């Protein structure tokens, strides 16, 4: 038998069994996502891994899966209050993960403008929400980003609706801004509350997780980084 792996971060169980291949299959035959985790950002940037047609085709199966979940939890999906719940939950999940239907070009929507400006541009308190890929529950918070460039994007819609972890999402935002604007540097700070920590595990109602990514001059120049951090604290 495979050994148990210890896990205690973000309220995980102390010991969880690793995923097993289905009976009659080798691990090489086990189902996999279209893109490996390491290239999840590459797929979002370059191609849409899901279409509206996929949504329509997969919706009945997704709704049936929610019916199965309700039964497994001891509920009756046929009772009046839950009759439409599997369908509602399925359509909601498709919306929560609509990042699989988009690319950076889609969300930027040509909202890039040429300005004679090469100082810091700080955009603060952008509402953000995404789905934790470990528990498939939301994490919500604020994003602050700063870039030093003659190009100014007025669109805050740089955040994918994907199954994610906050650390990777923070880096994805920084890379997206870098590729779209080609600035001298980018700094991104994300502060979020994770429902997997609030509702289960450690159950800390007021806990927040803060992550940051610095690229270009924000990583290379300590004075620039300190200026950015000082400004966002003010």
XYZ file of N, CA and C in Angstrom:
702
model
N 0.843 -1.207 0.000
C 0.000 0.000 0.000
C 0.873 1.249 0.000
N 0.373 2.301 -0.661
C 1.140 3.550 -0.715
C 1.184 4.180 0.670
N 2.290 4.800 1.049
C 2.398 5.411 2.375
C 1.506 6.640 2.467
N 1.065 6.937 3.706
C 0.299 8.154 3.927
C 1.241 9.339 3.872
N 0.706 10.470 3.405
C 1.525 11.682 3.368
C 0.975 12.674 4.382
N 1.868 13.267 5.157
C 1.446 14.236 6.165
C 1.021 15.521 5.490
N -0.024 16.142 6.026
C -0.480 17.415 5.498
C -1.226 18.151 6.592
N -0.805 19.346 6.900
C -1.486 20.111 7.933
C -1.650 21.571 7.534
N -1.371 21.913 6.297
C -1.442 23.297 5.845
C -2.870 23.641 5.439
N -3.350 24.834 5.808
C -4.696 25.298 5.430
C -5.797 24.353 5.891
N -5.585 23.705 7.037
C -6.641 22.883 7.586
C -6.805 21.524 6.958
N -5.794 21.030 6.242
C -5.887 19.684 5.686
C -5.906 18.653 6.804
N -6.427 17.482 6.501
C -6.316 16.371 7.436
C -4.848 16.049 7.647
N -4.537 15.510 8.803
C -3.137 15.241 9.119
C -2.561 14.126 8.265
N -3.401 13.259 7.757
C -2.904 12.187 6.891
C -3.939 11.912 5.816
N -3.541 12.033 4.585
C -4.438 11.796 3.465
C -3.785 10.803 2.520
N -4.569 9.865 2.029
C -4.029 8.926 1.073
C -3.855 9.603 -0.277
N -2.772 9.315 -0.978
C -2.603 9.882 -2.314
C -3.620 9.291 -3.272
N -3.948 10.020 -4.372
C -4.923 9.501 -5.328
C -4.489 8.140 -5.860
N -5.456 7.228 -5.985
C -5.178 5.888 -6.488
C -5.740 5.740 -7.897
N -5.087 4.918 -8.698
C -5.622 4.619 -10.025
C -6.896 3.803 -9.885
N -7.789 3.914 -10.865
C -9.021 3.144 -10.846
C -8.705 1.652 -10.959
N -9.576 0.786 -10.398
C -9.328 -0.659 -10.495
C -9.182 -1.098 -11.941
N -8.196 -1.937 -12.198
C -7.995 -2.430 -13.552
C -7.180 -1.501 -14.425
N -6.726 -0.380 -13.854
C -5.926 0.558 -14.635
C -4.598 0.782 -13.937
N -3.602 1.029 -14.711
C -2.334 1.450 -14.129
C -2.402 2.944 -13.879
N -1.446 3.458 -13.090
C -1.433 4.894 -12.825
C -1.257 5.684 -14.105
N -0.600 5.099 -15.099
C -0.407 5.797 -16.371
C -1.713 5.962 -17.122
N -2.706 5.075 -16.822
C -3.993 5.145 -17.502
C -5.002 6.008 -16.763
N -4.644 6.468 -15.552
C -5.600 7.241 -14.762
C -5.943 8.537 -15.476
N -7.204 9.041 -15.335
C -7.597 10.279 -16.004
C -6.726 11.439 -15.564
N -6.426 12.314 -16.477
C -5.613 13.481 -16.177
C -6.298 14.716 -16.715
N -5.928 15.891 -16.164
C -6.437 17.151 -16.679
C -5.826 17.402 -18.051
N -6.454 18.259 -18.895
C -5.893 18.531 -20.214
C -4.473 19.076 -20.154
N -4.168 19.835 -19.122
C -2.825 20.385 -18.957
C -2.315 20.039 -17.574
N -1.056 19.771 -17.450
C -0.468 19.517 -16.135
C -0.522 20.793 -15.312
N -0.450 20.633 -13.981
C -0.541 21.800 -13.107
C 0.523 22.834 -13.433
N 1.713 22.371 -13.790
C 2.813 23.298 -14.067
C 2.519 24.183 -15.268
N 1.652 23.721 -16.171
C 1.381 24.514 -17.372
C -0.033 25.053 -17.388
N -0.698 25.112 -16.204
C -2.080 25.589 -16.171
C -2.176 27.022 -16.646
N -1.188 27.844 -16.293
C -1.220 29.222 -16.759
C -0.983 29.294 -18.258
N -0.121 28.430 -18.795
C 0.135 28.427 -20.230
C -1.145 28.149 -21.002
N -1.955 27.190 -20.522
C -3.178 26.854 -21.246
C -4.161 28.014 -21.194
N -4.249 28.693 -20.046
C -5.169 29.829 -19.929
C -4.724 30.966 -20.837
N -3.418 31.130 -20.974
C -2.904 32.223 -21.775
C -3.096 31.974 -23.259
N -2.926 30.743 -23.707
C -2.816 30.481 -25.134
C -4.063 29.855 -25.760
N -4.862 29.149 -24.983
C -5.997 28.468 -25.594
C -7.122 28.298 -24.594
N -8.330 28.159 -25.113
C -9.493 27.901 -24.271
C -9.657 26.388 -24.152
N -9.670 25.890 -22.922
C -9.786 24.450 -22.729
C -11.233 24.008 -22.566
N -12.169 24.981 -22.567
C -13.579 24.665 -22.462
C -14.369 25.670 -23.278
N -15.441 25.234 -23.898
C -16.256 26.111 -24.749
C -17.685 26.163 -24.230
N -18.485 27.060 -24.788
C -19.902 27.117 -24.443
C -20.591 25.805 -24.806
N -20.175 25.208 -25.920
C -20.741 23.914 -26.320
C -20.413 22.838 -25.289
N -19.184 22.887 -24.741
C -18.811 21.941 -23.689
C -19.713 22.115 -22.471
N -19.979 23.372 -22.119
C -20.856 23.637 -20.973
C -22.228 23.002 -21.166
N -22.797 23.233 -22.331
C -24.134 22.717 -22.604
C -24.144 21.185 -22.597
N -23.120 20.588 -23.174
C -23.058 19.139 -23.261
C -22.816 18.499 -21.901
N -22.000 19.129 -21.071
C -21.607 18.535 -19.796
C -22.546 18.871 -18.648
N -23.458 19.830 -18.843
C -24.309 20.276 -17.746
C -25.157 19.152 -17.151
N -25.826 18.303 -17.943
C -26.614 17.227 -17.326
C -25.771 16.291 -16.456
N -24.583 15.930 -16.929
C -23.722 15.055 -16.141
C -23.244 15.711 -14.868
N -22.948 17.020 -14.952
C -22.506 17.749 -13.763
C -23.638 17.843 -12.751
N -24.855 18.108 -13.234
C -26.009 18.163 -12.332
C -26.251 16.800 -11.689
N -26.106 15.717 -12.460
C -26.278 14.376 -11.906
C -25.240 14.100 -10.825
N -24.035 14.604 -11.005
C -22.987 14.420 -10.000
C -23.364 15.117 -8.698
N -23.953 16.310 -8.798
C -24.399 16.993 -7.578
C -25.536 16.230 -6.904
N -26.418 15.603 -7.684
C -27.463 14.764 -7.090
C -26.834 13.612 -6.303
N -25.806 13.011 -6.875
C -25.100 11.919 -6.196
C -24.473 12.416 -4.894
N -23.883 13.600 -4.930
C -23.271 14.171 -3.728
C -24.326 14.365 -2.642
N -25.488 14.917 -3.024
C -26.544 15.146 -2.034
C -26.985 13.836 -1.391
N -27.155 12.796 -2.216
C -27.552 11.494 -1.670
C -26.482 10.949 -0.727
N -25.216 11.106 -1.127
C -24.119 10.592 -0.301
C -24.023 11.329 1.028
N -24.514 12.559 1.073
C -24.499 13.344 2.305
C -25.709 13.053 3.190
N -26.633 12.196 2.703
C -27.800 11.835 3.493
C -29.038 12.638 3.167
N -28.991 13.424 2.077
C -30.132 14.230 1.672
C -30.949 13.514 0.606
N -32.131 14.054 0.357
C -33.008 13.532 -0.688
C -33.123 14.581 -1.782
N -32.406 14.416 -2.906
C -32.471 15.425 -3.967
C -33.830 15.526 -4.637
N -34.757 14.619 -4.283
C -36.097 14.667 -4.863
C -37.066 15.507 -4.030
N -36.658 15.911 -2.833
C -37.575 16.720 -2.041
C -37.674 18.120 -2.642
N -38.770 18.817 -2.313
C -39.110 20.046 -3.009
C -37.987 21.083 -2.977
N -37.397 21.281 -1.818
C -36.381 22.325 -1.695
C -35.114 22.060 -2.483
N -34.874 20.796 -2.858
C -33.626 20.442 -3.542
C -33.833 20.023 -4.995
N -35.068 20.098 -5.488
C -35.342 19.602 -6.838
C -34.455 20.260 -7.891
N -34.249 21.551 -7.770
C -33.470 22.275 -8.774
C -32.043 22.568 -8.314
N -31.712 22.129 -7.104
C -30.378 22.440 -6.566
C -29.239 21.855 -7.404
N -29.295 20.597 -7.840
C -28.185 20.079 -8.657
C -27.956 20.898 -9.923
N -29.039 21.315 -10.573
C -28.901 22.112 -11.794
C -28.322 23.490 -11.481
N -28.827 24.100 -10.403
C -28.296 25.422 -10.013
C -26.818 25.323 -9.644
N -26.468 24.303 -8.876
C -25.072 24.138 -8.462
C -24.169 23.894 -9.659
N -24.645 23.131 -10.627
C -23.839 22.839 -11.821
C -23.595 24.104 -12.639
N -24.641 24.898 -12.863
C -24.465 26.131 -13.643
C -23.599 27.130 -12.874
N -23.744 27.165 -11.539
C -22.905 28.053 -10.739
C -21.439 27.656 -10.836
N -21.154 26.355 -10.761
C -19.771 25.900 -10.851
C -19.179 26.216 -12.216
N -19.969 26.102 -13.268
C -19.468 26.468 -14.593
C -19.110 27.945 -14.649
N -19.902 28.785 -13.984
C -19.570 30.212 -13.952
C -18.328 30.468 -13.106
N -18.248 29.809 -11.937
C -17.099 30.017 -11.055
C -15.792 29.630 -11.735
N -15.851 28.745 -12.724
C -14.641 28.271 -13.404
C -14.610 28.716 -14.866
N -15.225 29.849 -15.166
C -15.290 30.289 -16.560
C -13.940 30.736 -17.112
N -12.917 30.764 -16.256
C -11.578 31.050 -16.751
C -11.082 30.029 -17.751
N -11.632 28.806 -17.697
C -11.241 27.783 -18.656
C -11.788 28.078 -20.054
N -12.673 29.076 -20.150
C -13.233 29.455 -21.439
C -12.590 30.723 -21.989
N -11.595 31.274 -21.294
C -11.047 32.573 -21.661
C -9.537 32.520 -21.832
N -9.031 33.495 -22.549
C -7.590 33.730 -22.642
C -7.320 35.142 -22.149
N -6.058 35.482 -21.998
C -5.716 36.836 -21.569
C -6.273 37.869 -22.541
N -6.231 37.578 -23.837
C -6.763 38.504 -24.843
C -8.239 38.785 -24.598
N -8.986 37.754 -24.209
C -10.414 37.932 -23.941
C -10.655 38.900 -22.790
N -9.928 38.708 -21.682
C -10.227 39.506 -20.493
C -9.638 40.903 -20.555
N -8.533 41.091 -21.282
C -7.986 42.440 -21.431
C -8.863 43.304 -22.328
N -9.430 42.697 -23.364
C -10.384 43.392 -24.225
C -9.818 44.710 -24.768
N -8.535 44.709 -25.154
C -7.879 45.875 -25.750
C -7.854 47.098 -24.826
N -7.973 46.881 -23.509
C -7.995 48.015 -22.573
C -6.576 48.427 -22.189
N -5.751 48.682 -23.191
C -4.364 49.124 -22.984
C -4.181 50.417 -23.752
N -3.645 51.428 -23.070
C -3.559 52.749 -23.662
C -2.131 53.273 -23.562
N -1.710 54.003 -24.569
C -0.374 54.569 -24.626
C -0.372 55.912 -23.911
N 0.391 56.003 -22.827
C 0.470 57.235 -22.054
C 1.928 57.591 -21.833
N 2.205 58.882 -21.771
C 3.562 59.363 -21.514
C 3.793 59.367 -20.002
N 4.018 58.177 -19.463
C 4.138 58.034 -18.014
C 5.060 56.856 -17.722
N 6.104 57.097 -16.935
C 7.017 56.003 -16.621
C 7.281 55.899 -15.119
N 6.329 56.389 -14.306
C 6.429 56.243 -12.860
C 5.483 55.136 -12.405
N 5.403 54.949 -11.105
C 4.558 53.884 -10.577
C 3.081 54.147 -10.843
N 2.374 53.095 -11.179
C 0.913 53.127 -11.302
C 0.385 52.046 -10.366
N -0.269 52.463 -9.283
C -0.768 51.525 -8.279
C -2.283 51.424 -8.401
N -2.782 50.210 -8.513
C -4.220 49.951 -8.521
C -4.523 49.122 -7.278
N -5.370 49.673 -6.381
C -5.585 49.058 -5.070
C -7.009 48.539 -4.919
N -7.138 47.577 -4.003
C -8.434 47.089 -3.533
C -9.337 46.601 -4.658
N -8.775 45.810 -5.561
C -9.580 45.153 -6.582
C -10.164 43.883 -5.970
N -11.477 43.773 -5.986
C -12.116 42.584 -5.434
C -11.724 41.354 -6.246
N -11.422 40.275 -5.552
C -10.980 39.052 -6.204
C -11.669 37.866 -5.548
N -12.081 36.893 -6.341
C -12.504 35.619 -5.783
C -12.134 34.515 -6.746
N -11.813 33.376 -6.170
C -11.432 32.223 -6.974
C -11.814 30.968 -6.203
N -11.565 29.811 -6.816
C -11.913 28.531 -6.204
C -10.641 27.812 -5.754
N -10.586 27.473 -4.484
C -9.455 26.709 -3.971
C -9.442 25.334 -4.625
N -8.347 24.964 -5.241
C -8.293 23.691 -5.953
C -8.159 22.495 -5.012
N -7.902 22.746 -3.732
C -7.774 21.644 -2.782
C -9.126 21.193 -2.233
N -10.062 22.154 -2.076
C -11.354 21.806 -1.478
C -12.539 22.249 -2.339
N -12.284 22.950 -3.430
C -13.336 23.467 -4.308
C -14.328 24.348 -3.550
N -13.784 25.182 -2.672
C -14.569 26.219 -2.009
C -13.892 27.555 -2.297
N -14.617 28.669 -2.161
C -14.046 29.955 -2.577
C -12.979 30.479 -1.632
N -12.101 31.309 -2.178
C -11.330 32.242 -1.366
C -11.512 33.618 -1.983
N -11.693 34.614 -1.124
C -12.055 35.957 -1.572
C -11.130 36.968 -0.917
N -10.912 38.077 -1.604
C -10.049 39.084 -1.025
C -9.840 40.265 -1.936
N -8.679 40.907 -1.751
C -8.329 42.115 -2.488
C -6.988 41.924 -3.181
N -6.840 42.590 -4.314
C -5.584 42.576 -5.065
C -5.072 44.004 -5.182
N -3.780 44.165 -4.982
C -3.093 45.431 -5.258
C -2.000 45.132 -6.264
N -1.938 45.919 -7.336
C -0.793 45.744 -8.223
C -0.245 47.095 -8.651
N 1.019 47.085 -8.977
C 1.766 48.289 -9.334
C 2.673 47.927 -10.489
N 2.754 48.806 -11.461
C 3.684 48.566 -12.563
C 4.326 49.879 -12.972
N 5.501 49.789 -13.508
C 6.252 50.972 -13.949
C 6.420 50.868 -15.446
N 5.630 51.662 -16.181
C 5.572 51.505 -17.626
C 4.908 52.710 -18.259
N 5.209 53.002 -19.538
C 4.487 54.049 -20.257
C 3.117 53.594 -20.733
N 2.749 52.352 -20.469
C 1.448 51.840 -20.906
C 0.556 51.652 -19.698
N -0.688 52.052 -19.822
C -1.622 52.011 -18.710
C -2.827 51.177 -19.086
N -3.094 50.129 -18.336
C -4.303 49.324 -18.540
C -5.347 49.747 -17.528
N -6.515 50.086 -17.998
C -7.592 50.495 -17.110
C -8.518 49.339 -16.765
N -8.211 48.151 -17.253
C -9.081 47.006 -16.998
C -8.583 46.219 -15.799
N -9.424 46.010 -14.763
C -9.029 45.177 -13.633
C -9.293 43.703 -13.872
N -9.854 43.342 -15.029
C -10.289 41.957 -15.273
C -9.134 41.091 -15.722
N -8.179 40.902 -14.831
C -6.996 40.113 -15.163
C -6.968 38.792 -14.397
N -8.068 38.472 -13.756
C -8.030 37.367 -12.821
C -8.891 36.226 -13.313
N -8.275 35.094 -13.494
C -8.966 33.942 -14.069
C -9.865 33.274 -13.052
N -10.984 32.732 -13.537
C -11.896 31.935 -12.725
C -11.496 30.480 -12.911
N -10.484 30.059 -12.174
C -9.951 28.707 -12.301
C -9.829 28.082 -10.922
N -9.736 26.778 -10.880
C -9.319 26.127 -9.649
C -7.864 26.515 -9.408
N -7.575 27.098 -8.250
C -6.268 27.725 -8.074
C -5.823 27.633 -6.623
N -4.560 27.970 -6.408
C -4.050 28.277 -5.084
C -3.573 29.721 -5.124
N -3.636 30.389 -3.977
C -3.383 31.833 -3.957
C -1.977 32.180 -4.424
N -0.998 31.354 -4.036
C 0.385 31.654 -4.409
C 0.547 31.672 -5.931
N -0.038 30.676 -6.599
C 0.092 30.614 -8.048
C -0.725 31.712 -8.731
N -1.910 31.996 -8.186
C -2.739 33.046 -8.761
C -2.030 34.392 -8.711
N -1.345 34.671 -7.600
C -0.606 35.933 -7.474
C 0.447 36.051 -8.564
N 1.170 34.968 -8.794
C 2.201 34.980 -9.844
C 1.576 35.102 -11.225
N 0.423 34.443 -11.443
C -0.245 34.526 -12.740
C -0.653 35.959 -13.062
N -1.149 36.677 -12.050
C -1.534 38.070 -12.265
C -0.322 38.894 -12.675
N 0.797 38.698 -11.973
C 2.010 39.451 -12.285
C 2.502 39.143 -13.695
N 2.472 37.871 -14.079
C 2.928 37.492 -15.416
C 1.996 38.046 -16.481
N 0.678 38.030 -16.212
C -0.289 38.559 -17.175
C -0.053 40.041 -17.435
N 0.169 40.812 -16.356
C 0.440 42.250 -16.512
C 1.736 42.458 -17.273
N 2.757 41.664 -16.941
C 4.055 41.793 -17.612
C 3.929 41.534 -19.104
N 3.216 40.467 -19.468
C 3.100 40.127 -20.888
C 2.227 41.113 -21.646
N 1.203 41.660 -20.974
C 0.294 42.580 -21.653
C 0.910 43.961 -21.841
N 1.661 44.439 -20.838
C 2.131 45.824 -20.848
C 3.617 45.976 -21.107
N 4.402 44.902 -20.924
C 5.857 44.980 -21.048
C 6.429 46.112 -20.188
N 6.091 46.152 -18.895
C 6.579 47.223 -18.032
C 8.006 46.952 -17.563
N 8.587 47.972 -16.934
C 9.916 47.780 -16.348
C 9.853 46.867 -15.133
N 8.704 46.818 -14.493
C 8.553 45.948 -13.338
C 7.104 45.869 -12.915
N 6.800 44.830 -12.131
C 5.443 44.608 -11.632
C 5.535 44.111 -10.192
N 4.661 44.643 -9.342
C 4.504 44.128 -7.994
C 3.040 43.812 -7.749
N 2.750 42.643 -7.221
C 1.370 42.224 -6.953
C 1.286 41.696 -5.528
N 0.277 42.157 -4.789
C 0.002 41.659 -3.444
C -1.458 41.225 -3.397
N -1.709 40.014 -2.909
C -3.066 39.489 -2.767
C -3.292 39.159 -1.293
N -4.388 39.669 -0.760
C -4.794 39.359 0.612
C -6.163 38.713 0.549
N -6.294 37.473 1.032
C -7.545 36.739 0.842
C -7.924 35.941 2.079
N -9.216 35.710 2.200
C -9.770 34.833 3.223
C -10.204 33.536 2.553
N -9.753 32.420 3.087
C -10.023 31.111 2.500
C -11.136 30.420 3.275
N -12.215 30.090 2.569
C -13.340 29.429 3.223
C -12.948 28.052 3.770
N -11.929 27.423 3.187
C -11.484 26.135 3.712
C -10.820 26.292 5.075
N -10.359 27.504 5.404
C -9.801 27.762 6.733
C -10.868 28.290 7.686
N -11.845 29.031 7.143
C -12.883 29.636 7.974
C -13.928 28.605 8.387
N -14.331 27.728 7.447
C -15.456 26.820 7.667
C -15.040 25.425 8.114
N -13.751 25.094 7.991
C -13.295 23.761 8.382
C -11.870 23.890 8.920
N -11.277 22.777 9.301
C -9.887 22.812 9.747
C -9.707 23.722 10.950
N -8.886 24.758 10.787
C -8.560 25.642 11.913
C -9.731 26.533 12.301
N -10.689 26.786 11.384
C -11.896 27.571 11.639
C -11.580 28.932 12.267
N -10.691 29.651 11.652
C -10.332 30.989 12.110
C -11.082 32.014 11.263
N -12.074 32.679 11.864
C -12.966 33.547 11.112
C -12.254 34.743 10.502
N -11.267 35.279 11.184
C -10.624 36.515 10.733
C -9.241 36.294 10.129
N -8.896 35.058 9.833
C -7.571 34.794 9.281
C -7.494 35.245 7.827
N -6.359 35.774 7.439
C -6.110 36.200 6.066
C -4.761 35.670 5.620
N -4.665 35.360 4.355
C -3.411 34.909 3.754
C -2.931 35.986 2.797
N -1.686 36.400 2.953
C -1.113 37.450 2.096
C 0.015 36.849 1.272
N -0.041 37.050 -0.037
C 1.007 36.581 -0.937
C 1.439 37.730 -1.830
N 2.661 37.661 -2.322
C 3.165 38.723 -3.197
C 4.082 38.136 -4.254
N 4.159 38.841 -5.370
C 5.095 38.506 -6.439
C 5.707 39.804 -6.948
N 7.027 39.838 -7.066
C 7.745 40.999 -7.591
C 8.526 40.575 -8.825
N 8.373 41.324 -9.896
C 9.097 41.052 -11.130
C 9.802 42.315 -11.609
N 10.861 42.156 -12.397
C 11.572 43.298 -12.972
C 12.221 44.138 -11.902
N 12.076 45.476 -12.016
C 12.743 46.376 -11.079
C 12.211 46.223 -9.658
N 10.989 45.723 -9.497
C 10.454 45.526 -8.153
C 11.184 44.394 -7.431
N 11.728 43.461 -8.178
C 12.524 42.394 -7.581
C 13.992 42.795 -7.465
N 14.488 43.511 -8.477
C 15.919 43.781 -8.566
C 16.355 45.001 -7.762
N 15.464 45.993 -7.602
C 15.828 47.248 -6.947
C 15.140 47.343 -5.591
N 15.880 47.217 -4.478
C 15.261 47.279 -3.146
C 14.536 48.596 -2.888
N 15.039 49.702 -3.422
C 14.395 51.001 -3.189
C 13.024 51.059 -3.863
N 12.941 50.536 -5.083
C 11.652 50.504 -5.780
C 10.664 49.622 -5.039
N 11.123 48.469 -4.588
C 10.250 47.561 -3.844
C 9.775 48.202 -2.553
N 10.662 48.871 -1.848
C 10.292 49.508 -0.592
C 9.315 50.659 -0.829
N 9.514 51.410 -1.908
C 8.576 52.488 -2.245
C 7.177 51.928 -2.484
N 7.108 50.832 -3.222
C 5.827 50.182 -3.506
C 5.165 49.733 -2.208
N 5.896 49.034 -1.346
C 5.328 48.524 -0.104
C 4.898 49.650 0.819
N 5.650 50.752 0.815
C 5.277 51.901 1.643
C 3.983 52.539 1.139
N 3.863 52.683 -0.170
C 2.672 53.299 -0.753
C 1.417 52.476 -0.517
N 1.518 51.149 -0.587
C 0.305 50.339 -0.434
C -0.123 50.268 1.035
N 0.803 50.568 1.948
C 0.428 50.588 3.354
C -0.271 51.885 3.746
N -0.077 52.927 2.968
C -0.613 54.245 3.309
C -2.102 54.320 3.045
